[in-house]
Amino acid sequence: MAKGTIIRFDISAPKIAAKIKAGQFIILRVNETGERIPLTVADKDEFAGIITIIFQVVGKTTALMRSLNEGDTIKDVVGPLGKPVEIHNAGTVVMVGGGTGIAILHHVAKAFKNAGNNVIGIIGARDKDLIILESEMEAICDELIVTTDDGSYGQRGFVTQPLQKYLDERYDIKLVYAIGPIIMMKNVCNLTKKYNMPTMVSLNPVMIDGTGMCGGCRVKVDNKTQFCCVDGPDFDGHTVDFEELEKRNSLYLKDEKTSLLFSIK
Amino acid sequence: MLEQDVKYLKFKTYLNTYCPFCHQSFNVEKKDHKQIEFKAKYKGEEIDIFLSPYLDVFDSETSVPVKDGEFLEDLMCPHCQKSLISPETKCGECGSPVGSVIISALSKLVPFFICLKKGCEWHGLTKADERKIKLKIPRQDMPEQDQTLRIHNHQEVPYGFTTELASLEAGRCLQCKVPKCVEGCPVNVDIPGFIKLMREDNFDGAAKKIKERNVLPAICGRVCPQESQCEEKCILGYKDKPVAIGRLERFVADFERKMELVKIPIVKNKNNKRIAIVGSGPGGLTCAADMALHGYSVTVFEALHELGGVLTYGIPEFRLPKSIVQFEINFLKQLGVRFEVNHIIGTILTIDELLEHFDAVYIGVGAGLPVFANIEGESLGNVFSSNEYLTRMNLMKAYRFPEYDTPMPKGNKVVVVGGGNVAMDCARTAIRTGSSDVTVVYRRSRNELPAREEEVHHAEEEGIKFKLLTNPTRYIGTDYSTLKAMECIKMQLGEPDASGRRRPVPIENSEFIIECDMAIIAIGTGPNPIIFSTTPNLKRNKWGYIDVNQETGETSIEGVYAGGDIVSGSATVIEAMGAGRIAANSMHKKLSGTKEKEKEKETKK
C-alpha cells in the first residue's frame, strides 16, 4: 500500500495471530534504541500466522519502519493488548472511521458483520490519497460512504455529515462505533449525544508498556481515571474527556521533532 | 605487644607468620585447611607444633600430646632450626617464656608472641583484649562517588569494599554459635559461615556459600534492606553497629564475578517435568534457578522486552547496574532456563493453557498497577506515576534521549510525592537529569519514612529537599495543561493506626503552594488486572492480591503457585525471592512426591 505516507505491514507473529481479536492492539519496538509504540491490528490471518498493521508516517519510529524492506525483522512485538471489542448482534451498526483509523475499523466492522449485523460504513480522510481499504470495506459493509475534506474523492466534507443524515433518516441504528483522530471522535460523540445513540470509541493515548504498569495512558472516562491499555482501548464515547486526551497526547510533540532531527543528523 | 602494633593486628585476622632470623614463612597450606607449623622441644624430644592461623581460634596442637599447664622447653624455626625464644619478653598472663615470630598484617611487620605454656592463650593479646579490639573496629563504610560528581552521571554510587576493608569488616563478626542474623534473612543465608570463609581469605568459597541459599547475591547485597533484616538481629548491634553483612555479601559476589570464578553447576537427576514461571523479577528468577537445579526444565515468560522485572525497569542504574542483572540472568540461561520475552501471560497464553503444557506454574508478576491519590489535576501533563517515570528512564533509557527514542520527562523544579525507596529513586534520578530543585513530599515525619536510611542519606547528600508532614491536595496547571504548582496541606501525627504507625491528620486551613513544573507520584502500587481478568477462578484476598497458602505458595488452582508482590503487595526484592524459594520447595515436593507414588503403584502391579 504505497499511497504516500500510509504503509501496510504484514508481520509474522503466529502466537499473537492465534489470539488477537478485533479492537486489540500490539506494541512494537523497531530496534534496540527504539521506543515502544502501540498499534491496533487491522487484520489477522491465524492460519498463516500473520497480523496486519497499517500506519501513517508521523514520527521517528514510523519513519524507521518505512525504511524496512520485505523480509526484515522488527526487534520486539508484544500482544495481544487491551480488551477486545464486545461484538454482539445489535441489528444495524454504523462504523465511522477517519484516516488510519479506517484500518482498525475494518477489523472491527468485519467482526460485527460476521456476528450478523447490518453494517453501514462511513470512512473519511483529508484527501483522496489518504483513503485506505475502500474495496475491503465495500466488501464488508452493506452501505459505504466515503468523504474527503477537500472533495477530491467521494462526498466533500466530514464524516459527521453523512452520519447525521443516517441518524435522521434511519430508526433501526442501534450503535455507532467511531475510530480516528481525536477531533473526529469528539465530533461524532457530540453528534450522537443529541440522538442519545450509544457510541463506542477506540482511544489511542501515549503508552509505554501497555500492560497497565506505567499509567501513562490514563484517560478520564465518566470522571474516573482509567488506564486505556487494560481498561480499554474502547470506551463509551459519551463519557470520555476528549479535551484532556488531546492535551495529554500533545505533550511530546516537541520531543518528537528533536528525535527526528537527531536521526537526520 | 605495643599498642600501635595491636592496631595492625586487628586489621587482618588471618596471620602470615615469618621467622625473625631466616624470614621464611611458617604458614603451610594443607588440603582442607591452613596452619602454622613450628618445631618444639618437649621432655628433651623434638616435636611438631601446629597453630591455626586465626586470631580468634588460637589453640595449638602438638604431634606428641602435651597437657594443659605443661611447658614446652623450646620453640624453633623448622627451616633454620634457630630457637625463637625471646629473652626480653615474658608472657603477659603467666610470666612464662615466650617464642617470638613476625607476622605481616596490612603490609606491616609486627612482632607476635606464642606462650610456651600449653593452654595459655596469650600472644600479645588476651581473649578479653581481642573482644575489645573487635568492638573497637568501627563498622566500615564503602568508598563512594563524591556527591558533587555523581549527580551528573548515572554510575553506581558506592564503589564497594576493597579486599582490605572487607577483611577488616569480616573480622568484626563474633561468629555466634546460635546466629540470629540467619533468622533475620528471608532465605536463611549461612551468614557466619560465609564470613568465616572470608576470614580465611577464601572469598570464592564465601560466594559459593551464599549461593547455596541465595542465587542473586550481587543484587541482594545492593538492594536488600539489611538494616531491618539480618543486620537488625546482629548481636554486635546491641553495643555497637552491626556487622555490614550486606556490604560483605556484595563484596564476595562482585569478587566472584570480576575474578571469573563463577561456575555453572552441573545439574544431575534431570527429569522431564516442565515448569512455567510468569514474570522474570527476583521471585521468578529464584524459583526458576531452584527448579532448574532440581532438574526440571524451566521456561520463564516476561511481558516486557527486557528480563529482570523490577530489577530492570524499576531500580535505577546508579543503585543496581543493569550489567549485574544481565550477568545473573545469563547464569540462569547457562543453567538451562529458557526465557521468553514479550509474552503477556493471560492474553497470549492463559494460565489454563500453560497448565496443559507445564506440570506447574509459578506466578510472580509483581504489583505493577500505579496508585493515584485521585485528586484534582493528576492528569495534567508533567504529572507522572513513579512507574512511568522509572520505566521511561531505566527500561527505555530515556535519559539518553535523543540517542534512545523515548522522550525524557524533564522539570526544573520537581516534586516527588511519597517517602519510600521508589520515591528516593525518582528524586535521585531527577537530580541526575539536570533538575535544579528536587523536593520529596511525605505526609508523615522523618521517623516514619519507609525508605532505607542509606537511601535517604544519599538523597540528602545529593541536595534533595524533604518537606515532611505535608500532603498534596491538588495540582494546578497552566493554560497549556502542564503543571505549574501544587497545593499542599500540613499534617500532624495522630493516634497509631493498624500498621502501628501514627496516622497523619491534616491541619485545617494550612494549605500552601509549592511551585513546580514536574510531579512524580510514588505512593504505592496495586495488583495488575490482566492475570485476574483472564483467570477468573484464581481466588483473590481482601486486598485484591492472589490468595495463597503462606507455607507452600499454592493458589486456589491446583498446580499454580504464586509469590512476591502479587501476593503480599509492594514489598522487597529479597521477600519476593523468599516467596519464590518457598514455592519452588513445595512444587518440588509435590512433583517428586507424585513420582514416588507412581513408582509405588508400579511395584504393586
PDB file of C-alpha atoms in Angstrom, chain A residues 15-16 19 29 32-36 60-61 64 76-81 206 208-209 211-216 218 220 225 227 230 244 247-248 251-252 255 258-259 262, chain B residues 303-306 313 340 342-344 347-348 353 368-370 372 374 378-381 383-385 387-388 391-392 396 401-407 481-482 528-530:
ATOM      1  CA  LYS A  15       1.196 -16.783  18.628  1.00  0.00           C
ATOM      2  CA  ILE A  16      -0.345 -13.309  18.563  1.00  0.00           C
ATOM      3  CA  LYS A  19      -5.227 -14.972  19.920  1.00  0.00           C
ATOM      4  CA  ARG A  29       9.865  -1.698  19.157  1.00  0.00           C
ATOM      5  CA  GLU A  32      17.446  -1.601  20.362  1.00  0.00           C
ATOM      6  CA  THR A  33      17.199   2.156  20.871  1.00  0.00           C
ATOM      7  CA  GLY A  34      13.606   2.394  19.683  1.00  0.00           C
ATOM      8  CA  GLU A  35      10.560   3.436  21.660  1.00  0.00           C
ATOM      9  CA  ARG A  36       7.557   1.220  22.248  1.00  0.00           C
ATOM     10  CA  LYS A  60      10.796   8.786  14.034  1.00  0.00           C
ATOM     11  CA  THR A  61       9.612   5.253  14.729  1.00  0.00           C
ATOM     12  CA  LEU A  64      12.192   3.946  10.641  1.00  0.00           C
ATOM     13  CA  ASP A  76      10.012  -6.743  19.553  1.00  0.00           C
ATOM     14  CA  VAL A  77       6.322  -7.323  19.038  1.00  0.00           C
ATOM     15  CA  VAL A  78       4.109  -7.908  22.055  1.00  0.00           C
ATOM     16  CA  GLY A  79       0.417  -8.596  22.234  1.00  0.00           C
ATOM     17  CA  PRO A  80      -2.482  -9.011  22.254  1.00  0.00           C
ATOM     18  CA  LEU A  81      -3.112  -5.997  24.463  1.00  0.00           C
ATOM     19  CA  VAL A 206       0.601   7.864  24.765  1.00  0.00           C
ATOM     20  CA  ILE A 208       4.837   2.783  27.213  1.00  0.00           C
ATOM     21  CA  ASP A 209       4.417  -0.743  28.449  1.00  0.00           C
ATOM     22  CA  THR A 211       0.260  -3.787  30.393  1.00  0.00           C
ATOM     23  CA  GLY A 212      -1.144  -1.402  32.990  1.00  0.00           C
ATOM     24  CA  MET A 213       2.186  -0.746  34.605  1.00  0.00           C
ATOM     25  CA  CYS A 214       3.074   2.843  33.839  1.00  0.00           C
ATOM     26  CA  GLY A 215      -0.225   4.690  33.967  1.00  0.00           C
ATOM     27  CA  GLY A 216       0.917   6.966  31.150  1.00  0.00           C
ATOM     28  CA  ARG A 218      -4.637   7.298  31.754  1.00  0.00           C
ATOM     29  CA  LYS A 220     -10.747  10.327  32.219  1.00  0.00           C
ATOM     30  CA  THR A 225      -9.230   7.673  35.801  1.00  0.00           C
ATOM     31  CA  PHE A 227      -5.939   3.021  32.021  1.00  0.00           C
ATOM     32  CA  VAL A 230      -6.019  -2.578  30.355  1.00  0.00           C
ATOM     33  CA  GLU A 244      -7.838  16.061  28.365  1.00  0.00           C
ATOM     34  CA  LYS A 247      -3.762  17.756  25.694  1.00  0.00           C
ATOM     35  CA  ARG A 248      -2.034  14.658  27.029  1.00  0.00           C
ATOM     36  CA  LEU A 251       2.814  16.636  25.410  1.00  0.00           C
ATOM     37  CA  TYR A 252       5.669  15.135  23.441  1.00  0.00           C
ATOM     38  CA  ASP A 255      10.436  15.845  21.736  1.00  0.00           C
ATOM     39  CA  THR A 258      14.025  16.670  18.467  1.00  0.00           C
ATOM     40  CA  SER A 259      14.132  12.939  17.956  1.00  0.00           C
ATOM     41  CA  PHE A 262      18.625  13.907  15.743  1.00  0.00           C
TER      42      PHE A 262
ATOM     43  CA  ALA B 303       5.799  -9.322  29.337  1.00  0.00           C
ATOM     44  CA  LEU B 304       8.359  -6.610  28.608  1.00  0.00           C
ATOM     45  CA  HIS B 305      11.166  -6.798  26.088  1.00  0.00           C
ATOM     46  CA  GLU B 306      13.862  -6.956  28.788  1.00  0.00           C
ATOM     47  CA  TYR B 313      12.548  -1.243  34.861  1.00  0.00           C
ATOM     48  CA  GLU B 340      10.554 -15.898  26.528  1.00  0.00           C
ATOM     49  CA  ASN B 342       7.257 -10.211  25.003  1.00  0.00           C
ATOM     50  CA  HIS B 343       4.860 -12.838  26.377  1.00  0.00           C
ATOM     51  CA  ILE B 344       1.961 -11.481  28.357  1.00  0.00           C
ATOM     52  CA  THR B 347      -3.574 -12.757  26.789  1.00  0.00           C
ATOM     53  CA  ILE B 348      -1.128 -14.677  24.603  1.00  0.00           C
ATOM     54  CA  GLU B 353      -3.322 -23.147  28.611  1.00  0.00           C
ATOM     55  CA  GLY B 368       2.592  -3.190  38.797  1.00  0.00           C
ATOM     56  CA  LEU B 369      -0.515  -1.039  38.717  1.00  0.00           C
ATOM     57  CA  PRO B 370       0.317   2.501  39.857  1.00  0.00           C
ATOM     58  CA  PHE B 372      -3.056   7.646  42.202  1.00  0.00           C
ATOM     59  CA  ASN B 374      -7.472  10.738  42.862  1.00  0.00           C
ATOM     60  CA  GLU B 378      -3.467  14.410  38.362  1.00  0.00           C
ATOM     61  CA  SER B 379      -3.941  14.040  34.620  1.00  0.00           C
ATOM     62  CA  LEU B 380      -2.042  17.244  33.851  1.00  0.00           C
ATOM     63  CA  GLY B 381       0.983  16.945  31.647  1.00  0.00           C
ATOM     64  CA  VAL B 383       2.444  14.646  36.409  1.00  0.00           C
ATOM     65  CA  PHE B 384       3.829  11.107  36.257  1.00  0.00           C
ATOM     66  CA  SER B 385       3.410   7.909  38.146  1.00  0.00           C
ATOM     67  CA  ASN B 387       6.279   3.609  37.394  1.00  0.00           C
ATOM     68  CA  GLU B 388       6.038   5.637  34.214  1.00  0.00           C
ATOM     69  CA  THR B 391      10.170   2.825  33.191  1.00  0.00           C
ATOM     70  CA  ARG B 392      10.987   5.626  30.787  1.00  0.00           C
ATOM     71  CA  MET B 396      13.615   2.760  27.787  1.00  0.00           C
ATOM     72  CA  PHE B 401      17.266  10.797  24.609  1.00  0.00           C
ATOM     73  CA  PRO B 402      17.503  11.501  21.700  1.00  0.00           C
ATOM     74  CA  GLU B 403      20.055   8.714  21.216  1.00  0.00           C
ATOM     75  CA  TYR B 404      17.265   6.482  22.501  1.00  0.00           C
ATOM     76  CA  ASP B 405      13.862   7.376  21.088  1.00  0.00           C
ATOM     77  CA  THR B 406      11.770   7.570  24.251  1.00  0.00           C
ATOM     78  CA  PRO B 407      11.450  11.194  25.408  1.00  0.00           C
ATOM     79  CA  SER B 481      -2.372  21.887  30.701  1.00  0.00           C
ATOM     80  CA  THR B 482       1.112  21.449  32.058  1.00  0.00           C
ATOM     81  CA  ASN B 528      -2.349  -5.774  37.729  1.00  0.00           C
ATOM     82  CA  PRO B 529      -5.777  -6.823  36.414  1.00  0.00           C
ATOM     83  CA  ILE B 530      -4.621  -8.843  33.362  1.00  0.00           C
TER      84      ILE B 530
END
